[in-house]
XYZ file of C-alpha atoms in Angstrom:
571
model
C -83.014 70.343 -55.340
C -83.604 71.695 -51.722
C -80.627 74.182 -50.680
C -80.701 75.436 -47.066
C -80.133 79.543 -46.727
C -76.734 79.256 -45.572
C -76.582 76.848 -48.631
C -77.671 79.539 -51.074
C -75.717 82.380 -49.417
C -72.348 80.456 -49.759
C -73.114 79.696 -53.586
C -74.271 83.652 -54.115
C -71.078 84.562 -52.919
C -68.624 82.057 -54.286
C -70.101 79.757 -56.706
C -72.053 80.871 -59.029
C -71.227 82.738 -61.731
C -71.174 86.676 -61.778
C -71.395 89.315 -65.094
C -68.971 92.021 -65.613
C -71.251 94.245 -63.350
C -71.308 91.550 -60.045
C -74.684 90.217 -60.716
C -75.225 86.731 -60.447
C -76.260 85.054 -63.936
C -76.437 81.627 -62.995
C -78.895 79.417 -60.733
C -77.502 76.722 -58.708
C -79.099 74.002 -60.896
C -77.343 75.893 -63.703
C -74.188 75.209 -61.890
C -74.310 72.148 -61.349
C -75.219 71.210 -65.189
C -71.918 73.293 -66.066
C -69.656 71.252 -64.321
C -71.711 68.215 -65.086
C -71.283 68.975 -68.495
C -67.921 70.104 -68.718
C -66.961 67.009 -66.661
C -68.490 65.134 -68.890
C -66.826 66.462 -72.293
C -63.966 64.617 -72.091
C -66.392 60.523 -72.702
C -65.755 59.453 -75.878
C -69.558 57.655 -76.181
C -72.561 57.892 -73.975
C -71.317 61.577 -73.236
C -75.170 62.587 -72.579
C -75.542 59.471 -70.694
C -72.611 60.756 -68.057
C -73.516 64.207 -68.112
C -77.483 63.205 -66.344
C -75.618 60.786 -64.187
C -72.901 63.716 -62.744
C -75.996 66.335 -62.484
C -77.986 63.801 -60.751
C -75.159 63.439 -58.171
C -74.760 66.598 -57.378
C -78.465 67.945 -57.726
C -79.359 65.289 -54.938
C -76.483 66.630 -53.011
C -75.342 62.807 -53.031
C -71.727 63.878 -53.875
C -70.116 67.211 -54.111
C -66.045 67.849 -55.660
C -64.097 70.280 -54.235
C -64.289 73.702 -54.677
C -61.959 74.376 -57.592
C -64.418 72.580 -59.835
C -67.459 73.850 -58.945
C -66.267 77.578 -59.225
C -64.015 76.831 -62.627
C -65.402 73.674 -65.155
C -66.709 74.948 -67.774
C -64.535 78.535 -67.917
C -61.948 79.613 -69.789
C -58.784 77.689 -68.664
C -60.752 76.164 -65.698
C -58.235 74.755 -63.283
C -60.174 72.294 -61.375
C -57.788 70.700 -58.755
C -57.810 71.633 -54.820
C -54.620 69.690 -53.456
C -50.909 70.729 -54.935
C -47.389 70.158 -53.545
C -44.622 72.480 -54.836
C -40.329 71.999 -54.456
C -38.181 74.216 -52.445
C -34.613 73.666 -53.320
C -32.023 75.598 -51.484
C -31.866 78.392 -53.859
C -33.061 81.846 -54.320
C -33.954 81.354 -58.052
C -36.341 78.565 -56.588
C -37.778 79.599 -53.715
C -38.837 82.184 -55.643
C -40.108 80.219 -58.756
C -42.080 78.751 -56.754
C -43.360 81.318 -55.317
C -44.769 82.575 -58.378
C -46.106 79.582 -59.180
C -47.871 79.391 -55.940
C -49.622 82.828 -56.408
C -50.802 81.265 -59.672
C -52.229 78.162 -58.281
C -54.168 80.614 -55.011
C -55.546 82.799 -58.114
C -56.829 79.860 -59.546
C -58.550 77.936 -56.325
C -56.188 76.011 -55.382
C -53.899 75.235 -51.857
C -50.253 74.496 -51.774
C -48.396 72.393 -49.443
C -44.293 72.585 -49.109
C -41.400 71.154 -47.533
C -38.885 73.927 -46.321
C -36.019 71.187 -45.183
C -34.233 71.409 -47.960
C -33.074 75.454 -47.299
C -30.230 75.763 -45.416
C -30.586 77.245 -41.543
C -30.588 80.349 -40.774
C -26.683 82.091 -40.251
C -25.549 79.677 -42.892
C -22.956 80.791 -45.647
C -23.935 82.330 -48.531
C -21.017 81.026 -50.660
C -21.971 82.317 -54.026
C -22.642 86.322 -52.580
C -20.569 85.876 -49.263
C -23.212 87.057 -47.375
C -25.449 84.570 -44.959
C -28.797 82.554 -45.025
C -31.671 84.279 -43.700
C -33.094 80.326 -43.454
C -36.674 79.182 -44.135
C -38.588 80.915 -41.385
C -37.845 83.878 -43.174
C -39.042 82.379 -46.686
C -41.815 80.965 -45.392
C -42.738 84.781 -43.750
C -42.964 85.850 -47.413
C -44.562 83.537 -48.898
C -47.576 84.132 -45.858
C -47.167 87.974 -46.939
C -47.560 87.035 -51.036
C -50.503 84.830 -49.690
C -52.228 87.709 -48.133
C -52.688 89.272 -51.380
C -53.177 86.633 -53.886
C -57.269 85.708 -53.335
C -58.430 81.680 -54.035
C -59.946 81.910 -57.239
C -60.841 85.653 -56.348
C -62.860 83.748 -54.559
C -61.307 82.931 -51.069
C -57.900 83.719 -49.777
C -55.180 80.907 -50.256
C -54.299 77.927 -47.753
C -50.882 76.458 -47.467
C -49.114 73.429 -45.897
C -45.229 74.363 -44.259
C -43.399 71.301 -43.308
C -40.167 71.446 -42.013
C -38.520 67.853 -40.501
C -37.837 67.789 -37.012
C -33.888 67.050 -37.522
C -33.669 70.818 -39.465
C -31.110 73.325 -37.190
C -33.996 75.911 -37.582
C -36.655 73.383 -35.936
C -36.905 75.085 -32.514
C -37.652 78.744 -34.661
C -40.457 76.616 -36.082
C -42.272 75.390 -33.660
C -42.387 78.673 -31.977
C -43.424 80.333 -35.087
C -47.101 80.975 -34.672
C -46.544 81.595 -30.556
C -47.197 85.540 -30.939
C -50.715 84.682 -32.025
C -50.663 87.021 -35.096
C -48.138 85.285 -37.231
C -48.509 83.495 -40.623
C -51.834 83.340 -40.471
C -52.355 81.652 -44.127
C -50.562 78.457 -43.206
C -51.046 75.555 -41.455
C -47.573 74.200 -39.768
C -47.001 70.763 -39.215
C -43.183 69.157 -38.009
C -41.983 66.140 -40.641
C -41.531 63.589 -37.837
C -39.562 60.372 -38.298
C -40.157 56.967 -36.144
C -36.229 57.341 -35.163
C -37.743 60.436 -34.008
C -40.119 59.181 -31.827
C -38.002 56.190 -30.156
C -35.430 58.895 -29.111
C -38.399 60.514 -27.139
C -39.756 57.330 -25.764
C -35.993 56.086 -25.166
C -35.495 59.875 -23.492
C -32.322 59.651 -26.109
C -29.948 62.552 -27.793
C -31.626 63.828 -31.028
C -29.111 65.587 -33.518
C -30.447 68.214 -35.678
C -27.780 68.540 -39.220
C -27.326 71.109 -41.968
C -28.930 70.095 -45.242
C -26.123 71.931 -47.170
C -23.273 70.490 -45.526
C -24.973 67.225 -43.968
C -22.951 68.089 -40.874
C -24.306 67.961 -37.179
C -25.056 71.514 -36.067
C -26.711 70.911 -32.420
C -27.609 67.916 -30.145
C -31.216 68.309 -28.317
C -32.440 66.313 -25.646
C -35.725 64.748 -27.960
C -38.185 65.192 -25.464
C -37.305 68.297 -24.802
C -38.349 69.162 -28.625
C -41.158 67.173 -27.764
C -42.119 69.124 -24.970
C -41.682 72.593 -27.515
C -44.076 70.795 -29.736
C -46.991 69.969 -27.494
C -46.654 72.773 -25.262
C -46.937 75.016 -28.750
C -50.039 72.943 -30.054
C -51.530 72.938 -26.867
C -51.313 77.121 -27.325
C -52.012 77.814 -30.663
C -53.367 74.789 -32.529
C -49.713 74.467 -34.371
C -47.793 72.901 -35.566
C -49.620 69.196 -36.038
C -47.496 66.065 -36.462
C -46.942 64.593 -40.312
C -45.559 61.102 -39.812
C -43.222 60.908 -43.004
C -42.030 57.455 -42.504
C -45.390 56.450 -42.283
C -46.716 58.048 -45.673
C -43.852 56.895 -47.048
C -44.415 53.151 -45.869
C -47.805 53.438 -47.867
C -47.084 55.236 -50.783
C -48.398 53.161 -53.750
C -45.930 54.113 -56.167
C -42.353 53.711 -53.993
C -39.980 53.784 -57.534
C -40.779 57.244 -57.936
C -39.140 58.346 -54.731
C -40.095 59.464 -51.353
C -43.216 61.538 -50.470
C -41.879 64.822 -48.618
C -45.093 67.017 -48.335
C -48.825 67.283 -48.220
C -52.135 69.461 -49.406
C -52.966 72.166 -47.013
C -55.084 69.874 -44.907
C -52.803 66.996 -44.764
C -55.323 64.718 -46.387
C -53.002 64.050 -49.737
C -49.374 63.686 -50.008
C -47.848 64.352 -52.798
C -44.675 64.304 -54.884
C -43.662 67.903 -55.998
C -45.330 69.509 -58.463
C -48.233 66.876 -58.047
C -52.182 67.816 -57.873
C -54.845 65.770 -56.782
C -59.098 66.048 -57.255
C -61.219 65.838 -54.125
C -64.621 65.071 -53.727
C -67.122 63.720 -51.130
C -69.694 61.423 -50.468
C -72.736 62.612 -48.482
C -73.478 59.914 -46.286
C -76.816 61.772 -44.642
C -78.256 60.851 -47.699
C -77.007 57.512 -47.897
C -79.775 56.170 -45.436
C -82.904 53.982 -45.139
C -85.176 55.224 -42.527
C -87.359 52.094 -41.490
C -89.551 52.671 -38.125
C -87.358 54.313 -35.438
C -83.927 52.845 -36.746
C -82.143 53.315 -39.996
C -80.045 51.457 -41.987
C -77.258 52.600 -44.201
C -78.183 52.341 -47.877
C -75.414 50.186 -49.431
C -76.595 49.931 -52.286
C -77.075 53.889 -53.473
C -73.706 54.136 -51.621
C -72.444 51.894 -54.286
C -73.399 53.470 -57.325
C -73.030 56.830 -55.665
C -68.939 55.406 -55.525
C -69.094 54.277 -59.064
C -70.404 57.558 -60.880
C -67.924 60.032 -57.974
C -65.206 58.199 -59.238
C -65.666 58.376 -62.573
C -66.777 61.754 -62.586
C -62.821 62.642 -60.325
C -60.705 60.642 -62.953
C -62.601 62.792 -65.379
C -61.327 65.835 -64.174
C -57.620 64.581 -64.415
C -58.721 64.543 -68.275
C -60.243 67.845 -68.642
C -58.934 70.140 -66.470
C -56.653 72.894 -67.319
C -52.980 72.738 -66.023
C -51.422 76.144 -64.862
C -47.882 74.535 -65.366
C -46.444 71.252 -67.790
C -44.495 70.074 -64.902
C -47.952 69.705 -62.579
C -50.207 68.171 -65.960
C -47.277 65.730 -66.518
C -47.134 64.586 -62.770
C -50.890 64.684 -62.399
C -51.384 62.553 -65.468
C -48.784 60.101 -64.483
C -50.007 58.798 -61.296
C -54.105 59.578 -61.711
C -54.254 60.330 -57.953
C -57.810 60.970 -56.910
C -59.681 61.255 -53.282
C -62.964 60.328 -52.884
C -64.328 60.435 -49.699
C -67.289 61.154 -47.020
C -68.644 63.819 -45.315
C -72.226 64.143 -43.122
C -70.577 61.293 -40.691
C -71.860 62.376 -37.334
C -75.417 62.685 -39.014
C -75.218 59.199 -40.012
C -74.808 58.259 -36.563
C -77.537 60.598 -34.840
C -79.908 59.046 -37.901
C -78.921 55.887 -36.870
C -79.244 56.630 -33.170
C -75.371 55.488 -32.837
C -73.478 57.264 -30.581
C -70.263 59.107 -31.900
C -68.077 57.884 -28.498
C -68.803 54.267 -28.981
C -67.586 51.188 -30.016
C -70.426 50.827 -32.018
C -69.586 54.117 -34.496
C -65.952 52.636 -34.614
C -67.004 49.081 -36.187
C -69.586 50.888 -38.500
C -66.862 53.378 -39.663
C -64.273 50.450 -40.433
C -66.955 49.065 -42.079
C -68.158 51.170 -44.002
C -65.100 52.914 -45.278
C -63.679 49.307 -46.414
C -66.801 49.621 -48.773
C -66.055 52.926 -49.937
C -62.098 51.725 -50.531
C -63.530 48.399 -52.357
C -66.285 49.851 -54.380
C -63.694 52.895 -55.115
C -60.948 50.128 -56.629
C -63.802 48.399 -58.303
C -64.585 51.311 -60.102
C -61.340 52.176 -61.008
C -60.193 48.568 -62.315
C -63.212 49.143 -64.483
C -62.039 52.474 -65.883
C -58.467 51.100 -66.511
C -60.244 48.309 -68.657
C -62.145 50.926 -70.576
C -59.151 53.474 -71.153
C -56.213 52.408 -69.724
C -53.824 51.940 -66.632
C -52.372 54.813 -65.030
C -48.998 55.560 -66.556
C -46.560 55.032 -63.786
C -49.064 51.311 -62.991
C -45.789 49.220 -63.447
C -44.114 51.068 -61.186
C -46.848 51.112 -58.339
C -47.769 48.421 -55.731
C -50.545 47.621 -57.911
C -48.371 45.992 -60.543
C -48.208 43.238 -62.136
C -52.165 41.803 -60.481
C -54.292 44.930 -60.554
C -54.962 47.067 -63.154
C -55.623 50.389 -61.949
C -56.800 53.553 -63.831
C -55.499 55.507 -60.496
C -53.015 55.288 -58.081
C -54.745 56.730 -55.250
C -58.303 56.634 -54.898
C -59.416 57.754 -51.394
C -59.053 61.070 -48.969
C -60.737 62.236 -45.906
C -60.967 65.974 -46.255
C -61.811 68.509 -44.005
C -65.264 69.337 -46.331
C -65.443 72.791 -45.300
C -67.746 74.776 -47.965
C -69.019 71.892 -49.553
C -70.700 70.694 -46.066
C -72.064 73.560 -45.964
C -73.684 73.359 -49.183
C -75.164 69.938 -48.835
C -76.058 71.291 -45.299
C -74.354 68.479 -43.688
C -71.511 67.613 -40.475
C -68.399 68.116 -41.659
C -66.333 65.337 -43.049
C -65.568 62.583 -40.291
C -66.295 64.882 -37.532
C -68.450 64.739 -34.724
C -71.264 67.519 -34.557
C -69.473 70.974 -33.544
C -72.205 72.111 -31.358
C -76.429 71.681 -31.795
C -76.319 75.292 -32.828
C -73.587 77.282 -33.296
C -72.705 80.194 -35.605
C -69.737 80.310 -38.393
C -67.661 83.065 -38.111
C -65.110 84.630 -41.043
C -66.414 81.969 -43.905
C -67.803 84.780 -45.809
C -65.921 88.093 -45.134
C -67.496 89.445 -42.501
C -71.080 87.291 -42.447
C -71.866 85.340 -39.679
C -74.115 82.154 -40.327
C -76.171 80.792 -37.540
C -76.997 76.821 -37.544
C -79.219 74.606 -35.450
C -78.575 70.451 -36.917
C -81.104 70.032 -39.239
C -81.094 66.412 -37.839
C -81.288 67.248 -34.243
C -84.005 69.170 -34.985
C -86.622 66.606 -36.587
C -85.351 63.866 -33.979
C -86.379 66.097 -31.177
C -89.506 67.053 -32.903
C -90.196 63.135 -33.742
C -90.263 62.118 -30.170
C -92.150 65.506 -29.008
C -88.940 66.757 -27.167
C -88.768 70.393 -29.218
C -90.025 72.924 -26.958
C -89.379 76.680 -26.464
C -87.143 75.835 -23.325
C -85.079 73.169 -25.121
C -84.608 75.939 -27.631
C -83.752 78.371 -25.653
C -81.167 76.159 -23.783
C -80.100 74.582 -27.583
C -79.321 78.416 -28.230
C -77.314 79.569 -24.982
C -75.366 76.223 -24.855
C -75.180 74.367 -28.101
C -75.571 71.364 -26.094
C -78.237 68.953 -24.923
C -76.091 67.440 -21.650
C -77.197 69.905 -19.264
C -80.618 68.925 -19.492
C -81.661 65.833 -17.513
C -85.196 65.476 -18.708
C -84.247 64.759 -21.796
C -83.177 60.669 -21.951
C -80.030 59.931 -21.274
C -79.777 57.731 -24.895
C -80.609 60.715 -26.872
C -78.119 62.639 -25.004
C -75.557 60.514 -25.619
C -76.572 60.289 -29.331
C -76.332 64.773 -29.727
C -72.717 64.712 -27.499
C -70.515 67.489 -29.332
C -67.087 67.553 -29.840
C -65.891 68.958 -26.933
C -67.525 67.171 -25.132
C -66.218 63.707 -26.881
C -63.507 62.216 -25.031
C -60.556 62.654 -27.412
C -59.830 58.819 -27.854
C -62.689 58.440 -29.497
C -61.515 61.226 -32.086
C -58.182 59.545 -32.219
C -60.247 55.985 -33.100
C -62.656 57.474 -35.477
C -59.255 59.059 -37.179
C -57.270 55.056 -36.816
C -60.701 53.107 -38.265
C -61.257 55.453 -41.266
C -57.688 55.525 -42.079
C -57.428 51.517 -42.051
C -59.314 51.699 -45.651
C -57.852 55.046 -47.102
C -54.871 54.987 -49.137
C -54.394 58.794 -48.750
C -54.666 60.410 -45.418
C -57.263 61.487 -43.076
C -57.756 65.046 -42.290
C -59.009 65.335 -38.566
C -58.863 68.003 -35.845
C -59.124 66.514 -32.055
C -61.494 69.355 -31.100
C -60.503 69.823 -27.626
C -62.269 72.058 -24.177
C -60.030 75.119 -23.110
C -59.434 73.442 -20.043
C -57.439 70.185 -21.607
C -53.702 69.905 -20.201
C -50.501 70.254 -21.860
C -49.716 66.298 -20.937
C -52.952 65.070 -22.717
C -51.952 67.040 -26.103
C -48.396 64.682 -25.269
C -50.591 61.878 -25.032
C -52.725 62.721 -28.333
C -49.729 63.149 -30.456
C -48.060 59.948 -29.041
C -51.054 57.687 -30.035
C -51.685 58.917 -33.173
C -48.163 57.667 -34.446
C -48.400 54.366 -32.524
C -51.662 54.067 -34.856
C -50.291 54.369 -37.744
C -51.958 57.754 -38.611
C -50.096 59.756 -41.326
C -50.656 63.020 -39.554
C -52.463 64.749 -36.319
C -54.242 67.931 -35.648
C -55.656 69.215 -32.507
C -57.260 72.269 -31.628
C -57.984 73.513 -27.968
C -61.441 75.819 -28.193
C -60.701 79.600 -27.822
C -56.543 79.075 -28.212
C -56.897 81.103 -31.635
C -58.051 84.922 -31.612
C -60.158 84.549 -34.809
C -62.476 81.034 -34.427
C -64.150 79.577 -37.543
C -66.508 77.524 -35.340
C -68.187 78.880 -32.126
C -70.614 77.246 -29.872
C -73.718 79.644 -29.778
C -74.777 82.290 -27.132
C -77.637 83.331 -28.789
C -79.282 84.835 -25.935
C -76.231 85.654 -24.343
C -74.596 87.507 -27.213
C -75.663 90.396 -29.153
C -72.886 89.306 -31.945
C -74.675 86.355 -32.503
């Protein structure tokens, strides 16, 4: 097992396991035979068998789960799930059961996603104390506040998800919400939009926004003037992003339940309330075969890879520790799951593919139908071995295809566990060649030059002290003309990506993924307020279930930063 140091420094101060005192009494192999193990507990035959197959997966960094599991399988009321959605009914005894139940699930590792539309607006009577509503900006304040204090798994501090839909009275407070810069910095915003919406902004058309109490019109907007609050705010701060309701709700695999209201904190699973979901990813820099100068992917480890991922993910359903009855009772009934990839953009650069071409585009499609076959395969197989997920007759799947889950596929974002298998995040296109990560660990800083960059440039003799140097000021390879153009088109960054390719990379991988796709369109400081319009636009006209973007340097405190290394002392 071959960790890189940022690898080993994320899993010293997160992962592994710590005495009484702080000292670390566990070695990263010893990790990953824990979860292994505990994952593994819950076979009825062969149990040995699985447990060698799970460590093998994760020693080779093939596959990693999200972080809940690797910090809690194995412990004492282990809660092993990443993704939750929680209710908010209009009343005080709820909003603030939930809450409750929220700072439970942050203790534990986990992120929450709501939707507020159900309070009513701000000014509203109070009929039962005569007093008025102080509406769900003011909710959603506290629970940011409560967030602040209540750690991830002691580990990290909580994410959440606020949706509110875009016919709410209290919309336009919304979408300013985050415009001071310093506000509610623990959750990610995103507007509930409905395809009415969206023909009354194309159609330039009246858009009324009603009281959930009453169901009474309160105010009629002009839609594209909302429209124009929404993109003008992204373009600013990042937030809010888009979720297209009508579209989750078009694909949701088990319709009889109800409708889908809400997603994780990433957007990559929606949920039902009080639903959880297991993540986990496939590391597709390892899934290649390296013949001559040009690779090919390896289907066939890919394959098994699938098989053992999803086994391993259904197993957690089984063994994992629920914090309430309502969430293991929801969680059992539908088996959701969400495998997916990560180490895409070093795929590419392995495979000499361009990220901006149509070349990536047909090779994403492609592949990710695998992933979504192979993923149903394997969990057709495990509904013939145990059984069908309860809720199967009441799913999309019924009466022709057994299926042990009802979801089986989720692009997430990836964060730590890239890191740890010291590959590109998720679907995304490289950041920068070299840039440093800010704020993932308290105060750290962790520098990075592409480990894949680095032995193609030192393949075809092209790593020098100069190309270094530049690597290190810039975190870019454009600039430099002796360099061939082919391998500079290869090492673009995202910034420097024109953003429909994002947009396609986002449309081809969500084709074959019956969750959602997490993306952020990673966009240069100097991108216009009418090309976030035109972003936001396309992404529902292809079908995405939600949309991110992020313009470089509109938030105070940036995760990613391209690196000055010779420029910067901080760096």
């Amino acid at each position: 097992m071959k960790l890189s140091e940022n690898a080993k420094q994320l899993l010293n101060a997160r992962y592994l396991l710590k005495n009484t005192e702080g000292k670390i009494v566990e070695s990263p192999e010893e990790l990953f035979w824990r979860v292994a193990k505990y994952v593994a507990s819950v076979e009825k035959e062969d149990r040995k068998k699985w447990e060698n197959k799970f460590y093998a997966l994760l020693a080779n960094l093939h596959f990693l789960p999200n972080s809940p599991t690797l910090m809690n399988a194995g412990l004492l009321n282990g809660q092993l799930s990443a993704c939750f959605v929680l209710p908010v009914e209009d009343s005080l005894n709820s909003i603030f059961t939930t809450l409750k139940n929220t700072a439970m699930i942050h203790q534990s590792g986990g992120g929450t996603g709501y939707n507020f539309s159900q309070l009513r607006p701000h000014g509203d009577m109070v009929s039962s104390s005569g007093g008025i509503s102080s509406g769900p900006m003011a909710f959603i304040k506290i629970y940011d506040t409560a967030t602040e204090h209540v750690r991830q798994g002691g580990k990290r501090r909580g994410a959440n998800m606020g949706i509110l839909n875009v016919d709410h009275p209290d919309i336009e407070a919304f979408i300013l919400a985050k415009s001071k810069g310093d506000a509610l910095h623990n959750f990610n915003l995103s507007v509930g939009i409905t395809d009415d919406f969206m023909k009354a902004v194309q159609q330039g058309t009246d858009w009324k926004l009603t009281n959930p109490r009453t169901k009474k019109m309160t105010k009629t907007i002009k839609a594209q003037k909302l429209w124009n609050k929404i993109v003008s705010q992204a373009w600013a701060t990042g937030d809010p992003g888009l979720i297209f309701l009508d579209t989750i709700n078009k694909h949701n695999p088990v319709p009889e339940i109800g409708t889908i209201q809400s997603t994780n904190p990433c957007g990559e699973v929606p949920l039902f309330e009080y639903e959880s979901c297991n993540l986990g990813s496939i590391n597709l820099s390892k899934m290649v075969k390296l013949e001559g100068d040009r690779g090919e992917v390896d289907w066939k480890v890919l394959g098994n890879a699938i098989g053992v991922a999803v086994r391993f993910l259904d197993n957690v359903i089984s063994a994992n520790h629920y914090l309430l009855p309502q969430i293991e009772q929801e969680t059992k009934s539908n088996r959701k799951i969400g495998l997916g990839i990560m180490g895409w953009a070093e795929l590419l650069a392995l495979l000499n593919i361009p990220y901006a071409s149509d070349e990536a585009i047909s090779l994403g499609e492609k592949l990710m139908k695998f992933v979504q076959e192979k993923s149903y395969e394997a969990s057709a197989e495990l509904a013939k071995e145990h059984e069908v997920f309860p809720n199967w007759e009441k799913s999309v799947f019924y009466p022709n295809k057994p299926m042990r889950n009802a979801t089986c596929n989720s692009i997430a974002p990836t964060g730590s566990i890239s890191v740890m298998a010291d590959t590109s995040y998720s679907i995304e296109p490289l950041y920068a060649l070299a840039f440093r990560r800010v704020g993932i660990l308290e105060n750290q800083t962790q520098m990075e030059i592409n480990p894949v960059f680095l032995s193609k440039m030192r393949e075809l003799g092209l790593w020098t002290d100069e190309v270094k140097d530049e690597v290190l000021a810039a975190g870019s390879i454009q600039h430099l003309e002796y360099i061939p153009k082919e391998i500079r088109r290869v090492f673009e960054t995202s910034l420097e990506i024109p953003w429909e390719y994002h947009l396609r990379h986002q449309q081809a991988f969500q084709k074959f993924t019956d969750n959602a796709v997490s993306k952020t369109i990673n966009l240069s400081k100097s991108t216009t307020i009418e090309t976030v319009s035109d972003i936001y636009r396309t992404a529902w006209k292809y079908g995405l279930k939600g949309i991110t973007i992020y313009r470089d340097g509109s938030k105070a405190n940036q995760v990613l930063q391209a690196c000055h290394l010779n420029k910067s002392p901080n760096c």
